[in-house]
mmCIF file of C-alpha atoms in Angstrom:
data_model
loop_
_atom_site.group_PDB
_atom_site.id
_atom_site.type_symbol
_atom_site.label_atom_id
_atom_site.label_comp_id
_atom_site.label_asym_id
_atom_site.label_seq_id
_atom_site.Cartn_x
_atom_site.Cartn_y
_atom_site.Cartn_z
ATOM 1 C CA ALA A 23 -172.986 158.052 23.645
ATOM 2 C CA GLN A 24 -174.104 157.710 20.078
ATOM 3 C CA SER A 25 -171.802 156.523 17.332
ATOM 4 C CA VAL A 26 -171.690 155.631 13.670
ATOM 5 C CA ALA A 27 -169.447 153.104 11.975
ATOM 6 C CA GLN A 28 -168.683 153.076 8.289
ATOM 7 C CA PRO A 29 -166.485 150.003 7.994
ATOM 8 C CA GLU A 30 -165.164 150.729 4.524
ATOM 9 C CA ASP A 31 -162.824 153.621 3.856
ATOM 10 C CA GLN A 32 -163.262 153.124 0.126
ATOM 11 C CA VAL A 33 -165.695 151.346 -2.154
ATOM 12 C CA ASN A 34 -164.948 150.773 -5.813
ATOM 13 C CA VAL A 35 -167.682 149.797 -8.226
ATOM 14 C CA ALA A 36 -167.971 149.616 -11.989
ATOM 15 C CA GLU A 37 -170.321 152.001 -13.724
ATOM 16 C CA GLY A 38 -173.742 150.442 -14.156
ATOM 17 C CA ASN A 39 -173.306 147.998 -11.289
ATOM 18 C CA PRO A 40 -175.238 148.240 -8.041
ATOM 19 C CA LEU A 41 -173.482 149.912 -5.135
ATOM 20 C CA THR A 42 -173.748 149.594 -1.374
ATOM 21 C CA VAL A 43 -172.122 151.798 1.245
ATOM 22 C CA LYS A 44 -172.387 150.320 4.704
ATOM 23 C CA CYS A 45 -173.341 152.047 7.931
ATOM 24 C CA THR A 46 -174.097 150.784 11.423
ATOM 25 C CA TYR A 47 -175.045 152.910 14.362
ATOM 26 C CA SER A 48 -175.429 152.974 18.111
ATOM 27 C CA VAL A 49 -177.834 155.342 19.841
ATOM 28 C CA SER A 50 -180.033 155.482 22.903
ATOM 29 C CA GLY A 51 -183.658 155.351 21.965
ATOM 30 C CA ASN A 52 -185.037 155.480 18.455
ATOM 31 C CA PRO A 53 -182.659 156.775 15.818
ATOM 32 C CA TYR A 54 -182.869 159.491 13.258
ATOM 33 C CA LEU A 55 -180.563 158.419 10.414
ATOM 34 C CA PHE A 56 -179.144 160.428 7.545
ATOM 35 C CA TRP A 57 -176.920 160.053 4.526
ATOM 36 C CA TYR A 58 -174.936 162.933 3.094
ATOM 37 C CA VAL A 59 -172.619 163.237 0.105
ATOM 38 C CA GLN A 60 -169.598 165.514 -0.141
ATOM 39 C CA TYR A 61 -167.826 166.530 -3.318
ATOM 40 C CA PRO A 62 -164.242 167.876 -3.137
ATOM 41 C CA ASN A 63 -163.929 171.213 -1.333
ATOM 42 C CA ARG A 64 -167.662 171.463 -0.851
ATOM 43 C CA GLY A 65 -170.052 171.185 2.048
ATOM 44 C CA LEU A 66 -172.297 168.206 2.582
ATOM 45 C CA GLN A 67 -175.438 167.602 0.581
ATOM 46 C CA PHE A 68 -178.382 165.806 2.095
ATOM 47 C CA LEU A 69 -179.362 162.569 0.330
ATOM 48 C CA LEU A 70 -182.003 160.934 2.491
ATOM 49 C CA LYS A 71 -183.215 160.354 6.014
ATOM 50 C CA TYR A 72 -185.035 157.806 8.103
ATOM 51 C CA ILE A 73 -187.235 159.104 10.891
ATOM 52 C CA THR A 74 -190.033 156.592 11.087
ATOM 53 C CA GLY A 75 -192.220 154.550 8.801
ATOM 54 C CA ASP A 76 -191.089 152.352 5.932
ATOM 55 C CA ASN A 77 -187.708 150.783 6.412
ATOM 56 C CA LEU A 78 -186.763 151.458 2.791
ATOM 57 C CA VAL A 79 -186.155 155.131 2.252
ATOM 58 C CA LYS A 80 -185.743 156.703 -1.156
ATOM 59 C CA GLY A 81 -183.686 159.832 -1.630
ATOM 60 C CA SER A 82 -182.016 162.097 -4.119
ATOM 61 C CA TYR A 83 -180.182 161.015 -7.279
ATOM 62 C CA GLY A 84 -181.655 157.495 -7.215
ATOM 63 C CA PHE A 85 -180.175 156.554 -3.860
ATOM 64 C CA GLU A 86 -182.043 154.563 -1.259
ATOM 65 C CA ALA A 87 -181.259 153.163 2.162
ATOM 66 C CA GLU A 88 -182.696 150.378 4.241
ATOM 67 C CA PHE A 89 -183.174 150.740 7.966
ATOM 68 C CA ASN A 90 -182.632 147.468 9.815
ATOM 69 C CA LYS A 91 -183.354 147.827 13.495
ATOM 70 C CA SER A 92 -182.200 144.368 14.533
ATOM 71 C CA GLN A 93 -178.851 144.846 12.845
ATOM 72 C CA THR A 94 -178.667 148.557 13.705
ATOM 73 C CA SER A 95 -177.745 149.244 10.113
ATOM 74 C CA PHE A 96 -178.657 151.845 7.526
ATOM 75 C CA HIS A 97 -176.841 150.879 4.335
ATOM 76 C CA LEU A 98 -176.927 153.187 1.326
ATOM 77 C CA LYS A 99 -177.707 151.617 -2.024
ATOM 78 C CA LYS A 100 -178.161 152.460 -5.662
ATOM 79 C CA PRO A 101 -179.190 149.976 -8.359
ATOM 80 C CA SER A 102 -176.912 151.348 -11.076
ATOM 81 C CA ALA A 103 -173.862 153.462 -10.275
ATOM 82 C CA LEU A 104 -172.817 156.501 -12.289
ATOM 83 C CA VAL A 105 -169.318 157.955 -12.587
ATOM 84 C CA SER A 106 -170.775 161.197 -11.224
ATOM 85 C CA ASP A 107 -171.667 159.351 -7.986
ATOM 86 C CA SER A 108 -167.960 159.277 -7.111
ATOM 87 C CA ALA A 109 -167.687 161.264 -3.883
ATOM 88 C CA LEU A 110 -167.370 160.964 -0.116
ATOM 89 C CA TYR A 111 -170.424 159.610 1.665
ATOM 90 C CA PHE A 112 -171.276 160.175 5.307
ATOM 91 C CA CYS A 113 -173.785 158.389 7.473
ATOM 92 C CA ALA A 114 -175.069 160.247 10.527
ATOM 93 C CA VAL A 115 -177.322 159.568 13.509
ATOM 94 C CA ARG A 116 -179.062 161.393 16.289
ATOM 95 C CA SER A 117 -181.646 160.239 18.775
ATOM 96 C CA HIS A 118 -185.365 160.783 18.509
ATOM 97 C CA PRO A 119 -186.326 163.897 20.456
ATOM 98 C CA TYR A 120 -188.943 162.077 22.489
ATOM 99 C CA SER A 121 -186.788 159.115 23.368
ATOM 100 C CA GLY A 122 -185.596 160.973 26.411
ATOM 101 C CA ALA A 123 -182.032 159.999 25.836
ATOM 102 C CA GLY A 124 -179.057 160.723 23.681
ATOM 103 C CA SER A 125 -177.985 163.910 22.016
ATOM 104 C CA TYR A 126 -179.858 166.049 19.535
ATOM 105 C CA GLN A 127 -176.527 166.709 17.885
ATOM 106 C CA LEU A 128 -175.679 164.825 14.745
ATOM 107 C CA THR A 129 -172.887 162.266 14.956
ATOM 108 C CA PHE A 130 -171.136 161.444 11.693
ATOM 109 C CA GLY A 131 -169.310 158.362 10.549
ATOM 110 C CA LYS A 132 -165.796 158.771 9.228
ATOM 111 C CA GLY A 133 -166.960 158.676 5.639
ATOM 112 C CA THR A 134 -166.623 156.249 2.735
ATOM 113 C CA LYS A 135 -165.021 157.272 -0.503
ATOM 114 C CA LEU A 136 -166.965 155.890 -3.427
ATOM 115 C CA SER A 137 -165.187 155.518 -6.735
ATOM 116 C CA VAL A 138 -167.231 154.539 -9.769
ATOM 117 C CA ILE A 139 -165.031 153.199 -12.528
ATOM 118 C CA PRO A 140 -166.073 153.866 -16.123
ATOM 119 C CA GLY B 27 -185.298 175.911 -0.149
ATOM 120 C CA ALA B 28 -183.161 175.738 2.994
ATOM 121 C CA VAL B 29 -180.017 177.233 1.535
ATOM 122 C CA VAL B 30 -177.006 177.960 3.715
ATOM 123 C CA SER B 31 -174.429 180.362 2.357
ATOM 124 C CA GLN B 32 -170.898 180.389 3.731
ATOM 125 C CA HIS B 33 -168.298 183.027 2.963
ATOM 126 C CA PRO B 34 -165.467 183.134 2.104
ATOM 127 C CA SER B 35 -164.947 179.821 0.355
ATOM 128 C CA ARG B 36 -161.203 180.112 0.609
ATOM 129 C CA VAL B 37 -158.901 182.312 2.667
ATOM 130 C CA ILE B 38 -155.170 182.508 3.142
ATOM 131 C CA CYS B 39 -153.855 184.487 6.055
ATOM 132 C CA LYS B 40 -150.627 185.062 7.897
ATOM 133 C CA SER B 41 -149.908 183.540 11.248
ATOM 134 C CA GLY B 42 -151.117 185.755 14.082
ATOM 135 C CA THR B 43 -153.968 187.376 12.202
ATOM 136 C CA SER B 44 -157.675 186.776 12.706
ATOM 137 C CA VAL B 45 -160.126 185.469 10.156
ATOM 138 C CA LYS B 46 -163.910 185.757 10.183
ATOM 139 C CA ILE B 47 -166.146 183.227 8.462
ATOM 140 C CA GLU B 48 -169.805 184.014 7.869
ATOM 141 C CA CYS B 49 -172.663 181.562 7.681
ATOM 142 C CA ARG B 50 -176.076 182.724 6.522
ATOM 143 C CA SER B 51 -179.384 180.953 6.201
ATOM 144 C CA LEU B 52 -180.837 182.511 3.065
ATOM 145 C CA ASP B 53 -184.453 181.414 3.053
ATOM 146 C CA PHE B 54 -185.177 180.308 6.579
ATOM 147 C CA GLN B 55 -184.529 181.351 10.120
ATOM 148 C CA ALA B 56 -181.998 179.329 12.018
ATOM 149 C CA THR B 57 -182.090 179.583 15.778
ATOM 150 C CA THR B 58 -179.344 177.003 15.917
ATOM 151 C CA MET B 59 -176.303 176.659 13.716
ATOM 152 C CA PHE B 60 -173.454 174.212 13.976
ATOM 153 C CA TRP B 61 -169.790 174.705 13.167
ATOM 154 C CA TYR B 62 -167.708 171.772 12.042
ATOM 155 C CA ARG B 63 -164.061 171.278 11.235
ATOM 156 C CA GLN B 64 -162.886 168.697 8.789
ATOM 157 C CA PHE B 65 -159.333 167.428 8.508
ATOM 158 C CA PRO B 66 -158.080 165.822 5.308
ATOM 159 C CA LYS B 67 -159.558 162.386 4.753
ATOM 160 C CA GLN B 68 -161.396 162.569 8.047
ATOM 161 C CA SER B 69 -164.906 163.010 9.240
ATOM 162 C CA LEU B 70 -166.513 166.162 10.497
ATOM 163 C CA MET B 71 -165.717 167.240 14.009
ATOM 164 C CA LEU B 72 -168.370 169.320 15.719
ATOM 165 C CA MET B 73 -166.723 172.394 17.168
ATOM 166 C CA ALA B 74 -169.637 174.260 18.631
ATOM 167 C CA THR B 75 -173.353 174.839 18.580
ATOM 168 C CA SER B 76 -174.358 178.411 17.941
ATOM 169 C CA ASN B 77 -177.613 179.659 19.412
ATOM 170 C CA GLU B 78 -179.152 182.943 18.382
ATOM 171 C CA GLY B 79 -178.984 185.484 21.137
ATOM 172 C CA SER B 80 -176.955 183.402 23.543
ATOM 173 C CA LYS B 81 -173.475 182.045 24.021
ATOM 174 C CA ALA B 82 -172.288 179.207 21.877
ATOM 175 C CA THR B 83 -171.823 175.753 23.322
ATOM 176 C CA TYR B 84 -168.355 174.428 22.598
ATOM 177 C CA GLU B 85 -167.348 170.816 22.348
ATOM 178 C CA GLN B 86 -164.708 169.436 24.632
ATOM 179 C CA GLY B 87 -161.248 170.357 23.524
ATOM 180 C CA VAL B 88 -162.284 173.359 21.415
ATOM 181 C CA GLU B 89 -160.816 176.632 22.639
ATOM 182 C CA LYS B 90 -163.637 179.117 22.884
ATOM 183 C CA ASP B 91 -161.270 182.057 23.130
ATOM 184 C CA LYS B 92 -159.625 181.026 19.896
ATOM 185 C CA PHE B 93 -162.745 180.163 17.943
ATOM 186 C CA LEU B 94 -165.167 182.991 18.649
ATOM 187 C CA ILE B 95 -168.736 182.368 17.607
ATOM 188 C CA ASN B 96 -171.386 185.020 17.344
ATOM 189 C CA HIS B 97 -175.007 184.366 16.393
ATOM 190 C CA ALA B 98 -176.433 187.845 16.425
ATOM 191 C CA SER B 99 -179.466 187.223 14.242
ATOM 192 C CA LEU B 100 -181.697 184.398 13.104
ATOM 193 C CA THR B 101 -179.921 184.252 9.756
ATOM 194 C CA LEU B 102 -176.281 184.885 10.558
ATOM 195 C CA SER B 103 -173.620 183.150 12.583
ATOM 196 C CA THR B 104 -169.933 183.997 12.418
ATOM 197 C CA LEU B 105 -166.838 182.072 13.396
ATOM 198 C CA THR B 106 -163.695 184.081 14.032
ATOM 199 C CA VAL B 107 -160.409 182.262 14.234
ATOM 200 C CA THR B 108 -158.267 184.528 16.393
ATOM 201 C CA SER B 109 -154.486 184.681 16.259
ATOM 202 C CA ALA B 110 -154.444 181.965 13.645
ATOM 203 C CA HIS B 111 -151.602 179.486 13.480
ATOM 204 C CA PRO B 112 -150.687 176.986 10.764
ATOM 205 C CA GLU B 113 -152.266 174.176 12.776
ATOM 206 C CA ASP B 114 -155.601 175.978 12.426
ATOM 207 C CA SER B 115 -155.459 175.364 8.691
ATOM 208 C CA SER B 116 -158.458 173.243 7.891
ATOM 209 C CA PHE B 117 -161.840 173.070 6.194
ATOM 210 C CA TYR B 118 -164.564 174.729 8.261
ATOM 211 C CA ILE B 119 -168.200 174.008 7.527
ATOM 212 C CA CYS B 120 -171.324 175.537 9.016
ATOM 213 C CA SER B 121 -174.778 174.048 9.039
ATOM 214 C CA ALA B 122 -178.286 174.801 10.200
ATOM 215 C CA TRP B 123 -181.605 173.106 10.422
ATOM 216 C CA THR B 124 -185.196 174.209 9.985
ATOM 217 C CA GLY B 125 -186.420 171.959 12.762
ATOM 218 C CA TYR B 126 -185.470 168.884 14.722
ATOM 219 C CA ASN B 127 -187.011 166.535 12.188
ATOM 220 C CA SER B 128 -185.239 168.187 9.304
ATOM 221 C CA PRO B 129 -181.798 167.308 8.007
ATOM 222 C CA LEU B 130 -178.893 169.638 8.519
ATOM 223 C CA HIS B 131 -178.285 172.001 5.636
ATOM 224 C CA PHE B 132 -174.637 172.746 5.049
ATOM 225 C CA GLY B 133 -172.719 175.668 3.689
ATOM 226 C CA ASN B 134 -170.069 174.975 1.066
ATOM 227 C CA GLY B 135 -167.280 175.293 3.555
ATOM 228 C CA THR B 136 -164.272 177.550 3.986
ATOM 229 C CA ARG B 137 -160.766 176.370 3.256
ATOM 230 C CA LEU B 138 -158.486 178.215 5.691
ATOM 231 C CA THR B 139 -154.749 178.203 5.086
ATOM 232 C CA VAL B 140 -152.513 179.891 7.624
ATOM 233 C CA THR B 141 -148.992 180.608 6.434
#
């Protein structure tokens, strides 16, 4: 079974400082990895994905994430946090369709609440 | 592109009544849609996978007779919560994808409150 772990329920960071939201995963075969952001009472918005290729993936709103296969991690980062980045962030994984294993369904982590302090 | 519209955004109903939630893909065809439920301060729980023209696939523990899913066209899936009870109060979110390599595109969710 595939799984995602987001070890931090909450991350607090001062505005202008770099931020990191951690994610590790477990999946059979090669992973497809995603980050989503959710604002209060809204659905999820796609930020970025890793399918293949460069380990450093750049996404929306200045976010990026680094795929580390040996550590099975896909941490979300941003060089300079904004107050408007405060939201709930979800990491998600599913297996590569040609890996012959795992589920095509997306498995989400429990979410990390990011608070950017002015 | 790839916009998913979900309606209504908020509904309050009395216990015992049924509520229908619509999920539409506005600018793409979605052969597969997913319905999630989200509890306060918790992650998304996949309820079912909706396939156009066939029966939905429900996750373990989800009552298919209570949460009726219909995917009658390539752009519309509906979730009907039948005989709603207060414990059904939750945030329901639908999603769809344009292909396996694409991310899921989410509706804005429906906040259901059963009184």
